mmCIF file of C-alpha atoms in Angstrom:
data_model
loop_
_atom_site.group_PDB
_atom_site.id
_atom_site.type_symbol
_atom_site.label_atom_id
_atom_site.label_comp_id
_atom_site.label_asym_id
_atom_site.label_seq_id
_atom_site.Cartn_x
_atom_site.Cartn_y
_atom_site.Cartn_z
ATOM 1 C CA MET A 766 221.077 -1.187 66.264
ATOM 2 C CA LEU A 767 223.758 0.112 63.901
ATOM 3 C CA PHE A 768 226.181 0.294 66.837
ATOM 4 C CA LEU A 769 225.553 -3.362 67.633
ATOM 5 C CA LEU A 770 226.227 -4.408 64.043
ATOM 6 C CA LEU A 771 229.446 -2.390 63.886
ATOM 7 C CA ALA A 772 230.566 -3.682 67.267
ATOM 8 C CA GLY A 773 229.859 -7.258 66.199
ATOM 9 C CA SER A 774 231.866 -6.772 63.009
ATOM 10 C CA LEU A 775 234.802 -5.329 64.962
ATOM 11 C CA HIS A 776 234.802 -8.212 67.452
ATOM 12 C CA ALA A 777 234.632 -10.733 64.618
ATOM 13 C CA GLN A 778 237.667 -9.250 62.879
ATOM 14 C CA VAL A 779 239.682 -8.933 66.077
ATOM 15 C CA GLY A 780 238.735 -12.380 67.299
ATOM 16 C CA LYS A 781 239.444 -14.418 64.177
ATOM 17 C CA ASP A 782 242.711 -15.831 65.547
ATOM 18 C CA VAL A 783 241.747 -15.647 69.219
ATOM 19 C CA PRO A 784 241.334 -19.031 70.998
ATOM 20 C CA GLN A 785 237.629 -19.885 70.986
ATOM 21 C CA LYS A 786 235.791 -20.689 74.224
ATOM 22 C CA ASP A 787 232.520 -22.276 75.226
ATOM 23 C CA ILE A 788 230.527 -22.520 78.434
ATOM 24 C CA THR A 789 232.814 -25.128 80.022
ATOM 25 C CA ASP A 790 235.823 -22.851 79.461
ATOM 26 C CA GLU A 791 234.101 -19.804 80.932
ATOM 27 C CA LEU A 792 232.723 -21.771 83.897
ATOM 28 C CA HIS A 793 235.921 -23.773 84.382
ATOM 29 C CA PHE A 794 235.486 -23.803 88.160
ATOM 30 C CA LEU A 795 232.491 -26.122 87.631
ATOM 31 C CA PHE A 796 234.542 -28.422 85.364
ATOM 32 C CA PRO A 797 237.874 -28.882 87.224
ATOM 33 C CA HIS A 798 238.968 -31.864 85.109
ATOM 34 C CA LYS A 799 238.480 -30.184 81.742
ATOM 35 C CA LYS A 800 241.649 -29.526 79.808
ATOM 36 C CA LYS A 801 242.672 -25.976 79.039
ATOM 37 C CA ALA A 802 240.931 -24.497 75.998
ATOM 38 C CA ASP A 803 242.514 -25.399 72.682
ATOM 39 C CA THR A 804 244.136 -22.583 70.734
ATOM 40 C CA THR A 805 242.126 -23.639 67.677
ATOM 41 C CA VAL A 806 238.787 -25.330 67.337
ATOM 42 C CA GLN A 807 239.339 -28.965 66.355
ATOM 43 C CA ASP A 808 237.015 -30.712 63.952
ATOM 44 C CA VAL A 809 234.540 -33.212 65.369
ATOM 45 C CA ARG A 810 236.089 -36.709 65.440
ATOM 46 C CA LYS A 811 234.552 -38.237 68.527
ATOM 47 C CA LEU A 812 231.155 -37.543 70.058
ATOM 48 C CA ALA A 813 230.885 -33.932 71.298
ATOM 49 C CA VAL A 814 227.986 -33.532 73.732
ATOM 50 C CA SER A 815 226.175 -30.382 74.842
ATOM 51 C CA ALA A 816 223.500 -30.608 77.548
ATOM 52 C CA LEU A 817 221.602 -27.964 79.453
ATOM 53 C CA PRO A 818 218.841 -27.954 82.082
ATOM 54 C CA ALA A 819 216.874 -24.731 81.962
ATOM 55 C CA VAL A 820 213.866 -22.827 83.195
ATOM 56 C CA GLY A 821 212.258 -20.562 80.638
ATOM 57 C CA TYR A 822 209.156 -18.847 79.354
ATOM 58 C CA THR A 823 207.674 -18.813 75.857
ATOM 59 C CA LEU A 824 204.412 -17.784 74.257
ATOM 60 C CA THR A 825 203.378 -21.385 73.682
ATOM 61 C CA THR A 826 204.287 -22.853 77.041
ATOM 62 C CA ARG A 827 204.385 -20.016 79.600
ATOM 63 C CA ALA A 828 206.849 -21.144 82.302
ATOM 64 C CA ALA A 829 208.700 -24.324 81.353
ATOM 65 C CA VAL A 830 211.325 -26.678 82.750
ATOM 66 C CA THR A 831 213.471 -28.355 80.104
ATOM 67 C CA PHE A 832 216.503 -30.566 79.737
ATOM 68 C CA THR A 833 218.050 -30.462 76.276
ATOM 69 C CA GLY A 834 220.999 -32.351 74.845
ATOM 70 C CA ASN A 835 222.854 -32.274 71.547
ATOM 71 C CA GLY A 836 225.498 -34.699 70.293
ATOM 72 C CA ALA A 837 227.716 -34.244 67.231
ATOM 73 C CA PHE A 838 230.228 -36.592 65.617
ATOM 74 C CA ARG A 839 231.672 -37.835 62.323
ATOM 75 C CA THR A 840 231.670 -41.478 61.233
ATOM 76 C CA ASP A 841 235.001 -40.847 59.485
ATOM 77 C CA SER A 842 237.269 -37.895 58.731
ATOM 78 C CA ASN A 843 235.551 -37.200 55.405
ATOM 79 C CA ALA A 844 231.958 -37.575 56.576
ATOM 80 C CA ARG A 845 229.647 -34.676 57.300
ATOM 81 C CA ILE A 846 228.784 -33.905 60.912
ATOM 82 C CA SER A 847 226.098 -36.213 62.337
ATOM 83 C CA THR A 848 223.802 -34.884 65.059
ATOM 84 C CA ILE A 849 221.472 -36.295 67.696
ATOM 85 C CA THR A 850 219.205 -33.870 69.571
ATOM 86 C CA SER A 851 216.700 -34.591 72.307
ATOM 87 C CA SER A 852 214.899 -32.739 75.065
ATOM 88 C CA ALA A 853 212.255 -33.242 77.688
ATOM 89 C CA ALA A 854 209.955 -30.409 78.705
ATOM 90 C CA TYR A 855 207.089 -29.796 81.117
ATOM 91 C CA THR A 856 205.274 -26.484 81.079
ATOM 92 C CA GLU A 857 202.907 -24.303 83.067
ATOM 93 C CA ASN A 858 200.274 -25.110 80.429
ATOM 94 C CA LYS A 859 200.603 -28.792 81.434
ATOM 95 C CA GLN A 860 202.309 -29.666 78.161
ATOM 96 C CA PHE A 861 204.710 -32.585 78.141
ATOM 97 C CA SER A 862 206.957 -33.318 75.182
ATOM 98 C CA VAL A 863 209.912 -35.562 74.352
ATOM 99 C CA PRO A 864 211.423 -35.199 70.851
ATOM 100 C CA LEU A 865 214.335 -37.149 69.378
ATOM 101 C CA GLU A 866 215.839 -35.795 66.151
ATOM 102 C CA THR A 867 218.678 -37.581 64.356
ATOM 103 C CA ASN A 868 220.769 -36.775 61.303
ATOM 104 C CA ILE A 869 223.321 -39.547 60.748
ATOM 105 C CA TRP A 870 225.843 -39.614 57.902
ATOM 106 C CA THR A 871 227.566 -42.901 57.078
ATOM 107 C CA LYS A 872 231.221 -43.203 56.069
ATOM 108 C CA GLY A 873 232.042 -41.262 52.936
ATOM 109 C CA ASN A 874 228.574 -39.631 53.068
ATOM 110 C CA LYS A 875 227.125 -42.527 51.070
ATOM 111 C CA TYR A 876 223.880 -42.511 53.092
ATOM 112 C CA ASN A 877 222.121 -40.000 55.321
ATOM 113 C CA PHE A 878 219.521 -41.209 57.842
ATOM 114 C CA VAL A 879 217.180 -38.453 59.061
ATOM 115 C CA GLY A 880 214.795 -39.276 61.897
ATOM 116 C CA ASP A 881 212.199 -37.352 63.872
ATOM 117 C CA ILE A 882 210.334 -39.000 66.756
ATOM 118 C CA HIS A 883 208.023 -37.012 69.038
ATOM 119 C CA PHE A 884 205.611 -37.691 71.859
ATOM 120 C CA MET A 885 203.511 -34.779 73.066
ATOM 121 C CA LYS A 886 200.660 -34.310 75.506
ATOM 122 C CA TYR A 887 199.784 -30.923 74.202
ATOM 123 C CA PRO A 888 197.127 -28.411 75.214
ATOM 124 C CA GLN A 889 197.428 -25.581 72.675
ATOM 125 C CA ALA A 890 195.551 -22.557 71.377
ATOM 126 C CA SER A 891 194.048 -22.470 67.876
ATOM 127 C CA PHE A 892 193.230 -19.207 66.080
ATOM 128 C CA GLY A 893 191.455 -20.378 62.943
ATOM 129 C CA LEU A 894 192.612 -20.512 59.328
ATOM 130 C CA GLY A 895 194.479 -17.987 57.197
ATOM 131 C CA SER A 896 196.977 -15.237 57.918
ATOM 132 C CA ASN A 897 194.113 -12.727 58.260
ATOM 133 C CA SER A 898 192.827 -14.516 61.384
ATOM 134 C CA TRP A 899 192.349 -12.375 64.488
ATOM 135 C CA ILE A 900 194.316 -13.169 67.629
ATOM 136 C CA GLY A 901 191.153 -12.830 69.732
ATOM 137 C CA ASN A 902 189.428 -15.742 67.947
ATOM 138 C CA VAL A 903 191.122 -18.353 70.074
ATOM 139 C CA ASP A 904 189.972 -21.895 70.885
ATOM 140 C CA SER A 905 191.520 -24.104 73.535
ATOM 141 C CA MET A 906 192.523 -27.473 72.119
ATOM 142 C CA GLN A 907 194.024 -30.556 73.758
ATOM 143 C CA TYR A 908 195.408 -33.751 72.270
ATOM 144 C CA ASN A 909 198.107 -36.397 72.484
ATOM 145 C CA TYR A 910 200.499 -36.597 69.552
ATOM 146 C CA ILE A 911 202.910 -39.240 68.271
ATOM 147 C CA ARG A 912 205.148 -38.467 65.298
ATOM 148 C CA PHE A 913 207.515 -40.896 63.567
ATOM 149 C CA TYR A 914 209.481 -39.839 60.495
ATOM 150 C CA GLU A 915 212.409 -41.758 59.019
ATOM 151 C CA ILE A 916 214.017 -40.789 55.718
ATOM 152 C CA VAL A 917 217.021 -42.385 53.999
ATOM 153 C CA TYR A 918 219.068 -40.396 51.480
ATOM 154 C CA ARG A 919 221.516 -41.923 48.987
ATOM 155 C CA GLN A 920 224.420 -39.878 47.637
ATOM 156 C CA VAL A 921 224.162 -39.136 43.895
ATOM 157 C CA THR A 922 226.937 -36.541 43.659
ATOM 158 C CA PRO A 923 229.165 -35.165 46.463
ATOM 159 C CA ASN A 924 226.512 -32.564 47.409
ATOM 160 C CA PHE A 925 223.277 -34.004 45.997
ATOM 161 C CA PHE A 926 221.195 -36.764 47.602
ATOM 162 C CA ALA A 927 217.926 -38.486 46.741
ATOM 163 C CA GLY A 928 215.824 -40.603 49.057
ATOM 164 C CA ALA A 929 212.531 -41.844 50.411
ATOM 165 C CA GLY A 930 210.940 -42.311 53.790
ATOM 166 C CA TYR A 931 208.037 -43.442 55.938
ATOM 167 C CA ILE A 932 206.043 -41.016 58.106
ATOM 168 C CA ILE A 933 203.125 -41.047 60.505
ATOM 169 C CA ASP A 934 201.338 -38.286 62.418
ATOM 170 C CA TRP A 935 198.894 -39.702 64.968
ATOM 171 C CA ARG A 936 196.797 -37.454 67.193
ATOM 172 C CA TYR A 937 194.231 -38.791 69.633
ATOM 173 C CA HIS A 938 191.980 -37.578 72.472
ATOM 174 C CA ILE A 939 191.468 -34.346 70.510
ATOM 175 C CA THR A 940 189.137 -31.868 72.203
ATOM 176 C CA ASP A 941 188.217 -28.295 71.317
ATOM 177 C CA ILE A 942 186.587 -25.596 73.458
ATOM 178 C CA ASN A 943 184.932 -22.883 71.360
ATOM 179 C CA THR A 944 184.711 -19.799 73.580
ATOM 180 C CA ARG A 945 182.566 -17.980 70.986
ATOM 181 C CA ALA A 946 179.723 -20.539 70.705
ATOM 182 C CA PRO A 947 177.165 -20.623 69.151
ATOM 183 C CA ILE A 948 179.365 -19.047 66.424
ATOM 184 C CA LEU A 949 181.177 -21.935 64.771
ATOM 185 C CA SER A 950 184.981 -21.854 64.813
ATOM 186 C CA ASP A 951 187.104 -22.555 61.719
ATOM 187 C CA TYR A 952 187.991 -25.900 63.314
ATOM 188 C CA GLU A 953 184.302 -26.854 63.542
ATOM 189 C CA LEU A 954 183.616 -25.626 60.012
ATOM 190 C CA TYR A 955 186.634 -27.521 58.653
ATOM 191 C CA GLY A 956 185.579 -30.816 60.267
ATOM 192 C CA PRO A 957 186.287 -31.846 63.876
ATOM 193 C CA GLN A 958 187.749 -35.295 64.616
ATOM 194 C CA SER A 959 188.629 -36.961 67.920
ATOM 195 C CA THR A 960 191.435 -39.067 66.372
ATOM 196 C CA THR A 961 193.457 -38.426 63.214
ATOM 197 C CA VAL A 962 196.103 -40.461 61.423
ATOM 198 C CA SER A 963 198.176 -39.292 58.475
ATOM 199 C CA THR A 964 200.642 -41.872 57.235
ATOM 200 C CA GLY A 965 202.404 -42.781 54.029
ATOM 201 C CA PHE A 966 205.605 -42.350 52.068
ATOM 202 C CA THR A 967 207.853 -39.447 51.135
ATOM 203 C CA LEU A 968 210.106 -38.789 48.155
ATOM 204 C CA ASN A 969 213.024 -36.505 48.964
ATOM 205 C CA ALA A 970 215.798 -34.556 47.249
ATOM 206 C CA LEU A 971 218.598 -32.770 49.121
ATOM 207 C CA TYR A 972 221.404 -30.447 48.013
ATOM 208 C CA ASP A 973 223.765 -29.302 50.763
ATOM 209 C CA THR A 974 227.070 -27.413 50.650
ATOM 210 C CA ARG A 975 226.998 -26.034 54.230
ATOM 211 C CA ASP A 976 230.234 -26.211 56.193
ATOM 212 C CA ASN A 977 228.350 -27.177 59.386
ATOM 213 C CA SER A 978 224.718 -28.270 59.784
ATOM 214 C CA ILE A 979 224.393 -27.018 63.393
ATOM 215 C CA ASN A 980 225.777 -23.515 62.883
ATOM 216 C CA PRO A 981 226.717 -22.779 59.245
ATOM 217 C CA TYR A 982 229.126 -19.989 58.370
ATOM 218 C CA LYS A 983 228.689 -20.428 54.605
ATOM 219 C CA GLY A 984 227.044 -22.613 51.996
ATOM 220 C CA PHE A 985 223.697 -23.472 50.442
ATOM 221 C CA TYR A 986 220.949 -25.919 51.433
ATOM 222 C CA ALA A 987 217.845 -27.036 49.512
ATOM 223 C CA ASN A 988 215.468 -29.842 50.460
ATOM 224 C CA ALA A 989 212.279 -30.925 48.693
ATOM 225 C CA THR A 990 209.845 -33.353 50.367
ATOM 226 C CA PHE A 991 206.806 -34.790 48.599
ATOM 227 C CA ARG A 992 204.438 -36.534 50.999
ATOM 228 C CA ASP A 993 201.704 -38.982 49.976
ATOM 229 C CA ASN A 994 199.296 -40.063 52.722
ATOM 230 C CA LEU A 995 197.295 -43.183 51.902
ATOM 231 C CA VAL A 996 194.079 -44.617 53.327
ATOM 232 C CA PHE A 997 195.197 -48.213 52.750
ATOM 233 C CA MET A 998 198.156 -47.537 55.088
ATOM 234 C CA GLY A 999 195.894 -46.198 57.841
ATOM 235 C CA SER A 1000 195.340 -42.529 56.991
ATOM 236 C CA ASN A 1001 191.960 -40.906 57.582
ATOM 237 C CA SER A 1002 192.104 -39.631 54.004
ATOM 238 C CA ASN A 1003 194.295 -39.548 50.931
ATOM 239 C CA TRP A 1004 196.178 -36.253 50.676
ATOM 240 C CA GLN A 1005 199.478 -34.964 49.330
ATOM 241 C CA SER A 1006 201.806 -32.116 50.281
ATOM 242 C CA LEU A 1007 205.101 -30.577 49.200
ATOM 243 C CA ILE A 1008 207.711 -28.837 51.372
ATOM 244 C CA LEU A 1009 210.456 -26.695 49.786
ATOM 245 C CA ASP A 1010 213.162 -25.698 52.283
ATOM 246 C CA VAL A 1011 215.894 -23.401 50.871
ATOM 247 C CA ARG A 1012 218.699 -21.680 52.855
ATOM 248 C CA LYS A 1013 221.716 -19.572 51.912
ATOM 249 C CA TYR A 1014 224.585 -18.375 54.128
ATOM 250 C CA PHE A 1015 227.047 -15.547 53.409
ATOM 251 C CA ASN A 1016 230.211 -14.705 55.312
ATOM 252 C CA TRP A 1017 229.778 -10.909 55.509
ATOM 253 C CA PRO A 1018 231.976 -8.949 55.769
ATOM 254 C CA ALA A 1019 234.348 -11.400 54.122
ATOM 255 C CA GLY A 1020 236.989 -12.731 56.503
ATOM 256 C CA SER A 1021 234.898 -12.144 59.629
ATOM 257 C CA ARG A 1022 232.817 -14.605 61.686
ATOM 258 C CA ASN A 1023 229.655 -12.690 60.847
ATOM 259 C CA VAL A 1024 226.949 -14.544 58.937
ATOM 260 C CA LEU A 1025 224.055 -13.219 56.853
ATOM 261 C CA ALA A 1026 221.511 -16.031 56.478
ATOM 262 C CA PHE A 1027 218.365 -16.331 54.346
ATOM 263 C CA TRP A 1028 215.616 -18.952 54.576
ATOM 264 C CA SER A 1029 212.556 -19.764 52.478
ATOM 265 C CA TYR A 1030 210.128 -22.423 53.750
ATOM 266 C CA ASP A 1031 207.104 -23.221 51.567
ATOM 267 C CA TRP A 1032 204.633 -25.844 52.787
ATOM 268 C CA LEU A 1033 201.869 -26.611 50.296
ATOM 269 C CA VAL A 1034 198.910 -29.010 50.234
ATOM 270 C CA LEU A 1035 198.716 -30.355 46.664
ATOM 271 C CA GLY A 1036 195.572 -32.456 46.913
ATOM 272 C CA GLY A 1037 193.062 -34.012 49.297
ATOM 273 C CA LYS A 1038 191.990 -32.750 52.711
ATOM 274 C CA PRO A 1039 194.436 -33.149 55.615
ATOM 275 C CA PRO A 1040 193.170 -33.260 59.202
ATOM 276 C CA PHE A 1041 192.976 -29.732 60.670
ATOM 277 C CA LEU A 1042 196.000 -30.192 62.938
ATOM 278 C CA ASP A 1043 198.124 -31.570 60.076
ATOM 279 C CA LEU A 1044 197.690 -28.424 57.986
ATOM 280 C CA PRO A 1045 200.766 -26.206 57.493
ATOM 281 C CA SER A 1046 201.100 -23.967 60.540
ATOM 282 C CA THR A 1047 203.385 -21.454 62.251
ATOM 283 C CA ASN A 1048 206.270 -23.072 64.132
ATOM 284 C CA TRP A 1049 205.097 -26.602 63.214
ATOM 285 C CA ASP A 1050 207.932 -27.295 60.780
ATOM 286 C CA THR A 1051 210.215 -30.184 61.743
ATOM 287 C CA TYR A 1052 212.482 -28.013 63.910
ATOM 288 C CA SER A 1053 209.763 -25.676 65.268
ATOM 289 C CA SER A 1054 211.553 -22.642 63.852
ATOM 290 C CA THR A 1055 209.253 -20.653 61.555
ATOM 291 C CA GLY A 1056 207.560 -17.401 62.491
ATOM 292 C CA ARG A 1057 209.433 -16.116 65.526
ATOM 293 C CA GLY A 1058 207.292 -13.395 67.066
ATOM 294 C CA TYR A 1059 204.165 -15.578 66.993
ATOM 295 C CA ILE A 1060 202.883 -18.377 69.199
ATOM 296 C CA GLN A 1061 203.059 -21.900 67.773
ATOM 297 C CA GLY A 1062 199.950 -22.553 65.666
ATOM 298 C CA ARG A 1063 199.103 -18.838 65.382
ATOM 299 C CA PHE A 1064 198.460 -19.121 61.618
ATOM 300 C CA ARG A 1065 197.296 -22.205 59.710
ATOM 301 C CA GLY A 1066 196.089 -23.039 56.216
ATOM 302 C CA ASP A 1067 196.365 -25.248 53.128
ATOM 303 C CA GLU A 1068 199.236 -23.123 51.817
ATOM 304 C CA MET A 1069 202.116 -21.587 53.777
ATOM 305 C CA VAL A 1070 204.920 -19.361 52.505
ATOM 306 C CA ASP A 1071 207.533 -18.261 55.062
ATOM 307 C CA VAL A 1072 210.617 -16.112 54.333
ATOM 308 C CA GLU A 1073 213.219 -15.248 56.983
ATOM 309 C CA SER A 1074 216.570 -13.481 57.278
ATOM 310 C CA GLU A 1075 219.051 -13.289 60.137
ATOM 311 C CA TYR A 1076 222.351 -11.508 60.779
ATOM 312 C CA ARG A 1077 224.621 -13.281 63.297
ATOM 313 C CA PHE A 1078 227.739 -11.741 64.826
ATOM 314 C CA PRO A 1079 230.077 -12.318 67.803
ATOM 315 C CA LEU A 1080 229.959 -10.068 70.855
ATOM 316 C CA THR A 1081 233.221 -11.385 72.316
ATOM 317 C CA ALA A 1082 236.462 -12.112 70.501
ATOM 318 C CA ASN A 1083 236.619 -15.654 71.919
ATOM 319 C CA GLY A 1084 233.223 -16.541 70.416
ATOM 320 C CA PHE A 1085 231.552 -17.302 73.758
ATOM 321 C CA LEU A 1086 228.838 -14.667 73.306
ATOM 322 C CA GLY A 1087 227.133 -13.639 70.104
ATOM 323 C CA ALA A 1088 223.988 -11.884 68.966
ATOM 324 C CA THR A 1089 221.531 -11.829 66.105
ATOM 325 C CA VAL A 1090 218.891 -9.584 64.572
ATOM 326 C CA PHE A 1091 216.143 -11.203 62.483
ATOM 327 C CA VAL A 1092 213.103 -10.439 60.347
ATOM 328 C CA ASN A 1093 210.523 -12.777 58.856
ATOM 329 C CA GLY A 1094 207.206 -12.817 57.051
ATOM 330 C CA GLU A 1095 204.647 -15.544 56.422
ATOM 331 C CA SER A 1096 201.393 -15.909 54.543
ATOM 332 C CA PHE A 1097 198.654 -18.571 54.723
ATOM 333 C CA SER A 1098 195.510 -19.448 52.806
ATOM 334 C CA GLY A 1099 192.100 -19.214 54.486
ATOM 335 C CA LEU A 1100 189.168 -21.573 55.021
ATOM 336 C CA GLY A 1101 188.159 -23.367 51.822
ATOM 337 C CA SER A 1102 190.751 -21.576 49.703
ATOM 338 C CA HIS A 1103 194.255 -22.083 48.356
ATOM 339 C CA ARG A 1104 194.754 -18.331 47.865
ATOM 340 C CA LEU A 1105 197.340 -16.717 50.118
ATOM 341 C CA GLN A 1106 196.203 -13.893 52.408
ATOM 342 C CA SER A 1107 198.188 -10.974 53.851
ATOM 343 C CA VAL A 1108 201.847 -11.313 54.902
ATOM 344 C CA GLN A 1109 202.336 -11.238 58.672
ATOM 345 C CA PRO A 1110 205.770 -9.838 59.623
ATOM 346 C CA GLY A 1111 207.953 -10.717 62.599
ATOM 347 C CA TRP A 1112 211.211 -9.251 63.879
ATOM 348 C CA GLY A 1113 213.466 -9.360 66.910
ATOM 349 C CA VAL A 1114 216.890 -9.740 68.475
ATOM 350 C CA GLY A 1115 218.709 -12.626 70.110
ATOM 351 C CA LEU A 1116 221.629 -13.669 72.296
ATOM 352 C CA ARG A 1117 223.917 -16.608 71.520
ATOM 353 C CA VAL A 1118 225.890 -18.529 74.181
ATOM 354 C CA LYS A 1119 228.471 -21.069 72.995
ATOM 355 C CA LEU A 1120 227.708 -24.464 74.536
ATOM 356 C CA ASN A 1121 230.265 -26.418 72.523
ATOM 357 C CA LYS A 1122 232.985 -24.747 70.446
ATOM 358 C CA THR A 1123 233.913 -27.993 68.664
ATOM 359 C CA SER A 1124 230.492 -28.561 67.113
ATOM 360 C CA ARG A 1125 229.654 -24.791 67.140
ATOM 361 C CA THR A 1126 226.516 -25.487 69.178
ATOM 362 C CA ASN A 1127 224.897 -22.347 70.595
ATOM 363 C CA LEU A 1128 222.149 -21.723 73.100
ATOM 364 C CA ASP A 1129 219.733 -19.391 71.282
ATOM 365 C CA ILE A 1130 217.676 -16.908 73.309
ATOM 366 C CA ASP A 1131 215.522 -14.739 71.027
ATOM 367 C CA TYR A 1132 212.811 -12.186 71.690
ATOM 368 C CA GLY A 1133 210.442 -11.682 68.789
ATOM 369 C CA PHE A 1134 207.605 -9.317 67.922
ATOM 370 C CA GLY A 1135 204.670 -9.710 65.544
ATOM 371 C CA GLU A 1136 201.429 -8.005 64.599
ATOM 372 C CA GLN A 1137 198.327 -7.606 66.821
ATOM 373 C CA GLY A 1138 200.507 -7.240 69.929
ATOM 374 C CA SER A 1139 202.144 -10.639 69.555
ATOM 375 C CA ASN A 1140 205.567 -10.991 71.203
ATOM 376 C CA GLY A 1141 207.491 -13.518 73.234
ATOM 377 C CA LEU A 1142 210.654 -15.403 74.127
ATOM 378 C CA PHE A 1143 211.976 -18.224 71.932
ATOM 379 C CA VAL A 1144 214.702 -20.613 73.155
ATOM 380 C CA ASN A 1145 216.504 -23.261 71.120
ATOM 381 C CA ILE A 1146 219.766 -25.250 70.977
ATOM 382 C CA GLY A 1147 221.562 -24.893 67.650
ATOM 383 C CA GLU A 1148 220.745 -22.233 65.067
ATOM 384 C CA LEU A 1149 217.114 -22.255 63.970
ATOM 385 C CA PHE A 1150 218.106 -22.493 60.304
#
């Protein structure tokens, strides 16, 4: 491991002034009309698109066929980078999903429009509540899921934004198979429902000094989201939650392209009783990033605290290949309690392949390990945090 870190540092230092390349440069014979690689990476002015069909395997999906695309652009030369990400996936577990995530900055960064639209037909395992839950206590659940989030931020200072939004989580045709009957599962004890709706308003605050939202080399990010779900708007119940998302990036060693990144993601139910599937849960944050090493939904509870760290470094001087090592830990509250249980650690390594040097978009291929024999492959476009 130490050799990899030293090798990455050496490549980063040597490659700082080397022309950067991405997948279209390396596979130039498949892109005969592409211009020769630039000697420097130009800033995003027009739309830069990255797209990739793939076959993969993850803990949540087993074998999967996906097509993922990412677009990045600026509305003017002074605006932050705007991104549009979408993908379509069908898996061996008969899961079908189509997400559309947008982060659009207007001219001069006066407004930021953040959207998240999902449709999922989603068979998935459930393991009960709390971070002390045993991996063998698994139920098979199925449901259809529609998510619509839209938040508008208004600039207050150059790096601070305040805003509000509308959100809805709608799940229907929910079924649960308890393989340990007649012993009741945590889902049955919590309160089963065939259809759930959580909808209402959010209040948001954002502070962001990152140099790039897709793949930051430096900067700080903090986002607070207060969510109020209301019966009069269609929710099954009134309940409130708070999400605190804090990230920090260091260029280390200084002058290299190596990045030491830290992330804290706290997801807390403040009042009321959310539907079971709307409770804070592993890998169910907006970008499905938390808790590498564990299957999506492995841990769930009223309170979630997740802390992660990652060290990213180039493997080639031209930036086409990179690597990462990561560690994380998360804790959840159990059934009928807001008290956090034990911390469940995760760790692993990853490969990075440059899809677009202009927007710094990488293909992320990570292999993570967790407790109780949990391990698996995790694939994403763009850095997870």
